[in-house]
Amino acid sequence: MNNEKVPFVLLNDGHTMPQLGIGVWRASEAETEYSVSEALQTGYRLIDTAAMYQNEAAVGRAANASGLARSDIFITSKVWNSEQGYEKTLSACENSLIRLGLDYIDLYLIHWPTPAQHMYPETWRALTKLQRDGVVRSIGVSNFHQSHLQDLIMESSIIPAINQIEVHPDFQQTELRRFCHEHDIAVEAWSPLGQGGHILNNSTIVRIATTYNKTPAQVVLRWHIESGVIAIPKSVHSERIKQNFDIFDFQLTEADMQAMFTLDSGNRLGPNPDTMNSV
Ligand code: A2P
C-alpha cells in the first residue's frame, strides 16, 4: 500500500490535501509519536492535531524523524477556545509552530465557535492575517454550524477552506454538509469511526464488510471517501493504522452507499457546537 492511492482534495484557496489522514485526539505524547511515525511509514501524509490535544510537539518530532520532505507532509492544528481573539490567536499560532518545530502549518482551524464569547469573527481575522503572512497555508474552522459559517461569510471575503465536524454513519450531518458543499467548503470528519464504538458492530456495516472481505472500519472509511469527506481516523495501534489505510483497493456499490446513508440516527458523540462554550 502506498500513498499514491490516496485521493487529494482541492481546497477553495487552490491548495490540495490528502483525503485520508491520522488523528491524534486523546493520544498521549508517547502514543502520538509512535502512531504518527507508524502512519508516515505506512503512507499517510495528513496529520491532525490541535493545541488542546497537548501532543503537537510529538507530532513535530515524528514528522522531523520521518525523513520525509516537509512539503510531503500536511499538518493541521487548531486554536483553542481560550485563545480566541485577534492578538491571542496570533500568539497561539506562534506557540503551536514552536511546539511543532515547524515554520508553517498547512491548515489552521478555529477549534470551536464557542458562541457565548462570540469571538470567532475576530479570530477569523487573525487567521486571514496568518495566511497572508505565509505562516499558515490554508485556514478553516471546526464544529461550525450553518449560522456560524454564515456570520463569517457575511463579514469576511475569505471563506473557510474546511469545516471539520463530527461525521460518522450514526451522525451524518447531511444538511450542514450540503451547505458546505454549496459554499465550496470541504468537509472533514472527526471521529469518522464513531470513536470505535457500536457503529463498528452495526449489522448492515458488518454485512457489507463481509461481502468485500474488509473490516467494518474499512467500510466506514470507504463510505467517507466516496461521500467526498476527508477522514482522520485515530488509532495508536500499528495494525489498525495499516488497516485504516488499506481502503483503496475496493469500492462500495451504489446500493451499499445507500444502505449506509440510512444508518443516520442523528445522535452525536461530542458536544453540540451551539452550547459548547468551555474555554
Ligand atoms: P485505538 O486507538 O486503540 O486503535 P475515531 O477516529 O472515530 O475517533 O475512532 C478512534 C477509536 O477507534 C479509537 O478508540 C481507536 O482505538 C479505534 N479504532 C481505530 N481504528 C480501528 C479499527 N480499524 N477497528 C476498530 N477500532 C478502531
JSON list of N, CA, C and O in Angstrom, two decimals, residues 12-54:
[
{"chain": "A", "resi": 12, "resn": "ASN", "atom": "N", "xyz": [-10.68, 25.50, -1.62]},
{"chain": "A", "resi": 12, "resn": "ASN", "atom": "CA", "xyz": [-11.12, 26.71, -2.31]},
{"chain": "A", "resi": 12, "resn": "ASN", "atom": "C", "xyz": [-10.04, 27.79, -2.42]},
{"chain": "A", "resi": 12, "resn": "ASN", "atom": "O", "xyz": [-10.23, 28.81, -3.07]},
{"chain": "A", "resi": 13, "resn": "ASP", "atom": "N", "xyz": [-8.87, 27.55, -1.75]},
{"chain": "A", "resi": 13, "resn": "ASP", "atom": "CA", "xyz": [-7.77, 28.51, -1.85]},
{"chain": "A", "resi": 13, "resn": "ASP", "atom": "C", "xyz": [-6.69, 28.03, -2.82]},
{"chain": "A", "resi": 13, "resn": "ASP", "atom": "O", "xyz": [-5.61, 28.63, -2.90]},
{"chain": "A", "resi": 14, "resn": "GLY", "atom": "N", "xyz": [-6.95, 26.91, -3.51]},
{"chain": "A", "resi": 14, "resn": "GLY", "atom": "CA", "xyz": [-6.00, 26.41, -4.50]},
{"chain": "A", "resi": 14, "resn": "GLY", "atom": "C", "xyz": [-5.04, 25.36, -3.97]},
{"chain": "A", "resi": 14, "resn": "GLY", "atom": "O", "xyz": [-4.38, 24.67, -4.75]},
{"chain": "A", "resi": 15, "resn": "HIS", "atom": "N", "xyz": [-4.97, 25.21, -2.63]},
{"chain": "A", "resi": 15, "resn": "HIS", "atom": "CA", "xyz": [-4.11, 24.16, -2.07]},
{"chain": "A", "resi": 15, "resn": "HIS", "atom": "C", "xyz": [-4.84, 22.81, -2.15]},
{"chain": "A", "resi": 15, "resn": "HIS", "atom": "O", "xyz": [-6.07, 22.76, -2.25]},
{"chain": "A", "resi": 16, "resn": "THR", "atom": "N", "xyz": [-4.04, 21.74, -2.05]},
{"chain": "A", "resi": 16, "resn": "THR", "atom": "CA", "xyz": [-4.66, 20.40, -2.02]},
{"chain": "A", "resi": 16, "resn": "THR", "atom": "C", "xyz": [-4.28, 19.71, -0.72]},
{"chain": "A", "resi": 16, "resn": "THR", "atom": "O", "xyz": [-3.25, 20.04, -0.12]},
{"chain": "A", "resi": 17, "resn": "MET", "atom": "N", "xyz": [-5.10, 18.77, -0.30]},
{"chain": "A", "resi": 17, "resn": "MET", "atom": "CA", "xyz": [-4.76, 17.99, 0.89]},
{"chain": "A", "resi": 17, "resn": "MET", "atom": "C", "xyz": [-5.23, 16.54, 0.71]},
{"chain": "A", "resi": 17, "resn": "MET", "atom": "O", "xyz": [-6.20, 16.28, 0.00]},
{"chain": "A", "resi": 18, "resn": "PRO", "atom": "N", "xyz": [-4.52, 15.59, 1.35]},
{"chain": "A", "resi": 18, "resn": "PRO", "atom": "CA", "xyz": [-4.93, 14.18, 1.24]},
{"chain": "A", "resi": 18, "resn": "PRO", "atom": "C", "xyz": [-6.31, 13.97, 1.87]},
{"chain": "A", "resi": 18, "resn": "PRO", "atom": "O", "xyz": [-6.66, 14.63, 2.84]},
{"chain": "A", "resi": 19, "resn": "GLN", "atom": "N", "xyz": [-7.05, 13.03, 1.29]},
{"chain": "A", "resi": 19, "resn": "GLN", "atom": "CA", "xyz": [-8.42, 12.82, 1.79]},
{"chain": "A", "resi": 19, "resn": "GLN", "atom": "C", "xyz": [-8.46, 11.89, 3.01]},
{"chain": "A", "resi": 19, "resn": "GLN", "atom": "O", "xyz": [-9.48, 11.79, 3.67]},
{"chain": "A", "resi": 20, "resn": "LEU", "atom": "N", "xyz": [-7.33, 11.25, 3.30]},
{"chain": "A", "resi": 20, "resn": "LEU", "atom": "CA", "xyz": [-7.27, 10.37, 4.47]},
{"chain": "A", "resi": 20, "resn": "LEU", "atom": "C", "xyz": [-6.03, 10.73, 5.28]},
{"chain": "A", "resi": 20, "resn": "LEU", "atom": "O", "xyz": [-4.95, 10.92, 4.72]},
{"chain": "A", "resi": 21, "resn": "GLY", "atom": "N", "xyz": [-6.22, 10.82, 6.59]},
{"chain": "A", "resi": 21, "resn": "GLY", "atom": "CA", "xyz": [-5.09, 11.14, 7.47]},
{"chain": "A", "resi": 21, "resn": "GLY", "atom": "C", "xyz": [-5.23, 10.44, 8.80]},
{"chain": "A", "resi": 21, "resn": "GLY", "atom": "O", "xyz": [-6.13, 9.61, 8.99]},
{"chain": "A", "resi": 22, "resn": "ILE", "atom": "N", "xyz": [-4.33, 10.78, 9.72]},
{"chain": "A", "resi": 22, "resn": "ILE", "atom": "CA", "xyz": [-4.42, 10.18, 11.06]},
{"chain": "A", "resi": 22, "resn": "ILE", "atom": "C", "xyz": [-4.72, 11.28, 12.07]},
{"chain": "A", "resi": 22, "resn": "ILE", "atom": "O", "xyz": [-4.18, 12.39, 12.00]},
{"chain": "A", "resi": 23, "resn": "GLY", "atom": "N", "xyz": [-5.62, 10.97, 13.00]},
{"chain": "A", "resi": 23, "resn": "GLY", "atom": "CA", "xyz": [-5.96, 11.88, 14.07]},
{"chain": "A", "resi": 23, "resn": "GLY", "atom": "C", "xyz": [-5.29, 11.44, 15.36]},
{"chain": "A", "resi": 23, "resn": "GLY", "atom": "O", "xyz": [-5.01, 10.25, 15.54]},
{"chain": "A", "resi": 24, "resn": "VAL", "atom": "N", "xyz": [-5.04, 12.41, 16.25]},
{"chain": "A", "resi": 24, "resn": "VAL", "atom": "CA", "xyz": [-4.33, 12.06, 17.49]},
{"chain": "A", "resi": 24, "resn": "VAL", "atom": "C", "xyz": [-5.03, 12.62, 18.75]},
{"chain": "A", "resi": 24, "resn": "VAL", "atom": "O", "xyz": [-4.41, 12.75, 19.80]},
{"chain": "A", "resi": 25, "resn": "TRP", "atom": "N", "xyz": [-6.33, 12.89, 18.62]},
{"chain": "A", "resi": 25, "resn": "TRP", "atom": "CA", "xyz": [-7.08, 13.33, 19.80]},
{"chain": "A", "resi": 25, "resn": "TRP", "atom": "C", "xyz": [-7.05, 12.23, 20.86]},
{"chain": "A", "resi": 25, "resn": "TRP", "atom": "O", "xyz": [-7.25, 11.06, 20.54]},
{"chain": "A", "resi": 26, "resn": "ARG", "atom": "N", "xyz": [-6.79, 12.60, 22.09]},
{"chain": "A", "resi": 26, "resn": "ARG", "atom": "CA", "xyz": [-6.74, 11.68, 23.23]},
{"chain": "A", "resi": 26, "resn": "ARG", "atom": "C", "xyz": [-5.54, 10.73, 23.18]},
{"chain": "A", "resi": 26, "resn": "ARG", "atom": "O", "xyz": [-5.53, 9.73, 23.90]},
{"chain": "A", "resi": 27, "resn": "ALA", "atom": "N", "xyz": [-4.57, 10.99, 22.31]},
{"chain": "A", "resi": 27, "resn": "ALA", "atom": "CA", "xyz": [-3.35, 10.18, 22.32]},
{"chain": "A", "resi": 27, "resn": "ALA", "atom": "C", "xyz": [-2.31, 10.93, 23.16]},
{"chain": "A", "resi": 27, "resn": "ALA", "atom": "O", "xyz": [-2.15, 12.14, 23.02]},
{"chain": "A", "resi": 28, "resn": "SER", "atom": "N", "xyz": [-1.62, 10.18, 24.02]},
{"chain": "A", "resi": 28, "resn": "SER", "atom": "CA", "xyz": [-0.57, 10.79, 24.84]},
{"chain": "A", "resi": 28, "resn": "SER", "atom": "C", "xyz": [0.59, 11.19, 23.93]},
{"chain": "A", "resi": 28, "resn": "SER", "atom": "O", "xyz": [0.62, 10.83, 22.74]},
{"chain": "A", "resi": 29, "resn": "GLU", "atom": "N", "xyz": [1.57, 11.89, 24.49]},
{"chain": "A", "resi": 29, "resn": "GLU", "atom": "CA", "xyz": [2.77, 12.28, 23.71]},
{"chain": "A", "resi": 29, "resn": "GLU", "atom": "C", "xyz": [3.44, 11.03, 23.12]},
{"chain": "A", "resi": 29, "resn": "GLU", "atom": "O", "xyz": [3.76, 11.00, 21.94]},
{"chain": "A", "resi": 30, "resn": "ALA", "atom": "N", "xyz": [3.62, 10.01, 23.97]},
{"chain": "A", "resi": 30, "resn": "ALA", "atom": "CA", "xyz": [4.33, 8.80, 23.51]},
{"chain": "A", "resi": 30, "resn": "ALA", "atom": "C", "xyz": [3.50, 8.09, 22.43]},
{"chain": "A", "resi": 30, "resn": "ALA", "atom": "O", "xyz": [4.03, 7.67, 21.40]},
{"chain": "A", "resi": 31, "resn": "GLU", "atom": "N", "xyz": [2.21, 7.98, 22.68]},
{"chain": "A", "resi": 31, "resn": "GLU", "atom": "CA", "xyz": [1.33, 7.31, 21.69]},
{"chain": "A", "resi": 31, "resn": "GLU", "atom": "C", "xyz": [1.33, 8.08, 20.37]},
{"chain": "A", "resi": 31, "resn": "GLU", "atom": "O", "xyz": [1.32, 7.49, 19.30]},
{"chain": "A", "resi": 32, "resn": "THR", "atom": "N", "xyz": [1.31, 9.41, 20.49]},
{"chain": "A", "resi": 32, "resn": "THR", "atom": "CA", "xyz": [1.28, 10.24, 19.29]},
{"chain": "A", "resi": 32, "resn": "THR", "atom": "C", "xyz": [2.55, 10.06, 18.48]},
{"chain": "A", "resi": 32, "resn": "THR", "atom": "O", "xyz": [2.51, 9.86, 17.26]},
{"chain": "A", "resi": 33, "resn": "GLU", "atom": "N", "xyz": [3.70, 10.11, 19.15]},
{"chain": "A", "resi": 33, "resn": "GLU", "atom": "CA", "xyz": [4.96, 9.98, 18.42]},
{"chain": "A", "resi": 33, "resn": "GLU", "atom": "C", "xyz": [4.99, 8.64, 17.70]},
{"chain": "A", "resi": 33, "resn": "GLU", "atom": "O", "xyz": [5.38, 8.54, 16.53]},
{"chain": "A", "resi": 34, "resn": "TYR", "atom": "N", "xyz": [4.54, 7.59, 18.42]},
{"chain": "A", "resi": 34, "resn": "TYR", "atom": "CA", "xyz": [4.53, 6.25, 17.83]},
{"chain": "A", "resi": 34, "resn": "TYR", "atom": "C", "xyz": [3.56, 6.17, 16.66]},
{"chain": "A", "resi": 34, "resn": "TYR", "atom": "O", "xyz": [3.91, 5.73, 15.56]},
{"chain": "A", "resi": 35, "resn": "SER", "atom": "N", "xyz": [2.33, 6.62, 16.88]},
{"chain": "A", "resi": 35, "resn": "SER", "atom": "CA", "xyz": [1.31, 6.42, 15.83]},
{"chain": "A", "resi": 35, "resn": "SER", "atom": "C", "xyz": [1.58, 7.27, 14.60]},
{"chain": "A", "resi": 35, "resn": "SER", "atom": "O", "xyz": [1.38, 6.84, 13.48]},
{"chain": "A", "resi": 36, "resn": "VAL", "atom": "N", "xyz": [2.10, 8.49, 14.81]},
{"chain": "A", "resi": 36, "resn": "VAL", "atom": "CA", "xyz": [2.40, 9.34, 13.64]},
{"chain": "A", "resi": 36, "resn": "VAL", "atom": "C", "xyz": [3.58, 8.73, 12.86]},
{"chain": "A", "resi": 36, "resn": "VAL", "atom": "O", "xyz": [3.57, 8.70, 11.63]},
{"chain": "A", "resi": 37, "resn": "SER", "atom": "N", "xyz": [4.57, 8.21, 13.58]},
{"chain": "A", "resi": 37, "resn": "SER", "atom": "CA", "xyz": [5.70, 7.56, 12.88]},
{"chain": "A", "resi": 37, "resn": "SER", "atom": "C", "xyz": [5.20, 6.37, 12.08]},
{"chain": "A", "resi": 37, "resn": "SER", "atom": "O", "xyz": [5.56, 6.19, 10.90]},
{"chain": "A", "resi": 38, "resn": "GLU", "atom": "N", "xyz": [4.37, 5.54, 12.71]},
{"chain": "A", "resi": 38, "resn": "GLU", "atom": "CA", "xyz": [3.81, 4.37, 12.00]},
{"chain": "A", "resi": 38, "resn": "GLU", "atom": "C", "xyz": [3.00, 4.82, 10.79]},
{"chain": "A", "resi": 38, "resn": "GLU", "atom": "O", "xyz": [3.08, 4.23, 9.72]},
{"chain": "A", "resi": 39, "resn": "ALA", "atom": "N", "xyz": [2.20, 5.85, 10.99]},
{"chain": "A", "resi": 39, "resn": "ALA", "atom": "CA", "xyz": [1.34, 6.33, 9.91]},
{"chain": "A", "resi": 39, "resn": "ALA", "atom": "C", "xyz": [2.18, 6.83, 8.73]},
{"chain": "A", "resi": 39, "resn": "ALA", "atom": "O", "xyz": [1.90, 6.49, 7.58]},
{"chain": "A", "resi": 40, "resn": "LEU", "atom": "N", "xyz": [3.21, 7.61, 9.03]},
{"chain": "A", "resi": 40, "resn": "LEU", "atom": "CA", "xyz": [4.03, 8.16, 7.93]},
{"chain": "A", "resi": 40, "resn": "LEU", "atom": "C", "xyz": [4.74, 7.03, 7.19]},
{"chain": "A", "resi": 40, "resn": "LEU", "atom": "O", "xyz": [4.86, 7.06, 5.96]},
{"chain": "A", "resi": 41, "resn": "GLN", "atom": "N", "xyz": [5.17, 6.01, 7.94]},
{"chain": "A", "resi": 41, "resn": "GLN", "atom": "CA", "xyz": [5.80, 4.86, 7.27]},
{"chain": "A", "resi": 41, "resn": "GLN", "atom": "C", "xyz": [4.81, 4.10, 6.41]},
{"chain": "A", "resi": 41, "resn": "GLN", "atom": "O", "xyz": [5.15, 3.56, 5.36]},
{"chain": "A", "resi": 42, "resn": "THR", "atom": "N", "xyz": [3.56, 4.06, 6.85]},
{"chain": "A", "resi": 42, "resn": "THR", "atom": "CA", "xyz": [2.52, 3.34, 6.11]},
{"chain": "A", "resi": 42, "resn": "THR", "atom": "C", "xyz": [2.15, 4.08, 4.82]},
{"chain": "A", "resi": 42, "resn": "THR", "atom": "O", "xyz": [1.71, 3.47, 3.85]},
{"chain": "A", "resi": 43, "resn": "GLY", "atom": "N", "xyz": [2.32, 5.41, 4.82]},
{"chain": "A", "resi": 43, "resn": "GLY", "atom": "CA", "xyz": [1.98, 6.17, 3.62]},
{"chain": "A", "resi": 43, "resn": "GLY", "atom": "C", "xyz": [1.06, 7.34, 3.89]},
{"chain": "A", "resi": 43, "resn": "GLY", "atom": "O", "xyz": [0.78, 8.14, 2.99]},
{"chain": "A", "resi": 44, "resn": "TYR", "atom": "N", "xyz": [0.54, 7.44, 5.12]},
{"chain": "A", "resi": 44, "resn": "TYR", "atom": "CA", "xyz": [-0.27, 8.62, 5.47]},
{"chain": "A", "resi": 44, "resn": "TYR", "atom": "C", "xyz": [0.60, 9.87, 5.30]},
{"chain": "A", "resi": 44, "resn": "TYR", "atom": "O", "xyz": [1.78, 9.86, 5.64]},
{"chain": "A", "resi": 45, "resn": "ARG", "atom": "N", "xyz": [-0.04, 10.96, 4.86]},
{"chain": "A", "resi": 45, "resn": "ARG", "atom": "CA", "xyz": [0.69, 12.22, 4.76]},
{"chain": "A", "resi": 45, "resn": "ARG", "atom": "C", "xyz": [-0.07, 13.37, 5.43]},
{"chain": "A", "resi": 45, "resn": "ARG", "atom": "O", "xyz": [0.42, 14.49, 5.47]},
{"chain": "A", "resi": 46, "resn": "LEU", "atom": "N", "xyz": [-1.26, 13.09, 5.96]},
{"chain": "A", "resi": 46, "resn": "LEU", "atom": "CA", "xyz": [-2.07, 14.10, 6.66]},
{"chain": "A", "resi": 46, "resn": "LEU", "atom": "C", "xyz": [-2.13, 13.75, 8.14]},
{"chain": "A", "resi": 46, "resn": "LEU", "atom": "O", "xyz": [-2.49, 12.63, 8.50]},
{"chain": "A", "resi": 47, "resn": "ILE", "atom": "N", "xyz": [-1.74, 14.72, 8.97]},
{"chain": "A", "resi": 47, "resn": "ILE", "atom": "CA", "xyz": [-1.76, 14.51, 10.43]},
{"chain": "A", "resi": 47, "resn": "ILE", "atom": "C", "xyz": [-2.59, 15.63, 11.04]},
{"chain": "A", "resi": 47, "resn": "ILE", "atom": "O", "xyz": [-2.36, 16.81, 10.76]},
{"chain": "A", "resi": 48, "resn": "ASP", "atom": "N", "xyz": [-3.52, 15.24, 11.90]},
{"chain": "A", "resi": 48, "resn": "ASP", "atom": "CA", "xyz": [-4.43, 16.22, 12.50]},
{"chain": "A", "resi": 48, "resn": "ASP", "atom": "C", "xyz": [-4.20, 16.32, 14.01]},
{"chain": "A", "resi": 48, "resn": "ASP", "atom": "O", "xyz": [-4.46, 15.36, 14.74]},
{"chain": "A", "resi": 49, "resn": "THR", "atom": "N", "xyz": [-3.72, 17.48, 14.45]},
{"chain": "A", "resi": 49, "resn": "THR", "atom": "CA", "xyz": [-3.54, 17.70, 15.88]},
{"chain": "A", "resi": 49, "resn": "THR", "atom": "C", "xyz": [-4.22, 19.02, 16.26]},
{"chain": "A", "resi": 49, "resn": "THR", "atom": "O", "xyz": [-4.94, 19.62, 15.46]},
{"chain": "A", "resi": 50, "resn": "ALA", "atom": "N", "xyz": [-4.01, 19.46, 17.50]},
{"chain": "A", "resi": 50, "resn": "ALA", "atom": "CA", "xyz": [-4.59, 20.71, 18.00]},
{"chain": "A", "resi": 50, "resn": "ALA", "atom": "C", "xyz": [-3.82, 21.10, 19.24]},
{"chain": "A", "resi": 50, "resn": "ALA", "atom": "O", "xyz": [-3.30, 20.22, 19.95]},
{"chain": "A", "resi": 51, "resn": "ALA", "atom": "N", "xyz": [-3.80, 22.41, 19.53]},
{"chain": "A", "resi": 51, "resn": "ALA", "atom": "CA", "xyz": [-3.13, 22.85, 20.75]},
{"chain": "A", "resi": 51, "resn": "ALA", "atom": "C", "xyz": [-3.75, 22.13, 21.96]},
{"chain": "A", "resi": 51, "resn": "ALA", "atom": "O", "xyz": [-3.05, 21.69, 22.87]},
{"chain": "A", "resi": 52, "resn": "MET", "atom": "N", "xyz": [-5.07, 21.97, 21.94]},
{"chain": "A", "resi": 52, "resn": "MET", "atom": "CA", "xyz": [-5.76, 21.38, 23.08]},
{"chain": "A", "resi": 52, "resn": "MET", "atom": "C", "xyz": [-5.36, 19.92, 23.33]},
{"chain": "A", "resi": 52, "resn": "MET", "atom": "O", "xyz": [-5.47, 19.41, 24.44]},
{"chain": "A", "resi": 53, "resn": "TYR", "atom": "N", "xyz": [-4.89, 19.22, 22.31]},
{"chain": "A", "resi": 53, "resn": "TYR", "atom": "CA", "xyz": [-4.54, 17.80, 22.48]},
{"chain": "A", "resi": 53, "resn": "TYR", "atom": "C", "xyz": [-3.23, 17.62, 23.25]},
{"chain": "A", "resi": 53, "resn": "TYR", "atom": "O", "xyz": [-2.90, 16.52, 23.68]},
{"chain": "A", "resi": 54, "resn": "GLN", "atom": "N", "xyz": [-2.47, 18.70, 23.36]},
{"chain": "A", "resi": 54, "resn": "GLN", "atom": "CA", "xyz": [-1.18, 18.66, 24.07]},
{"chain": "A", "resi": 54, "resn": "GLN", "atom": "C", "xyz": [-0.23, 17.61, 23.52]},
{"chain": "A", "resi": 54, "resn": "GLN", "atom": "O", "xyz": [0.47, 16.94, 24.28]}
]
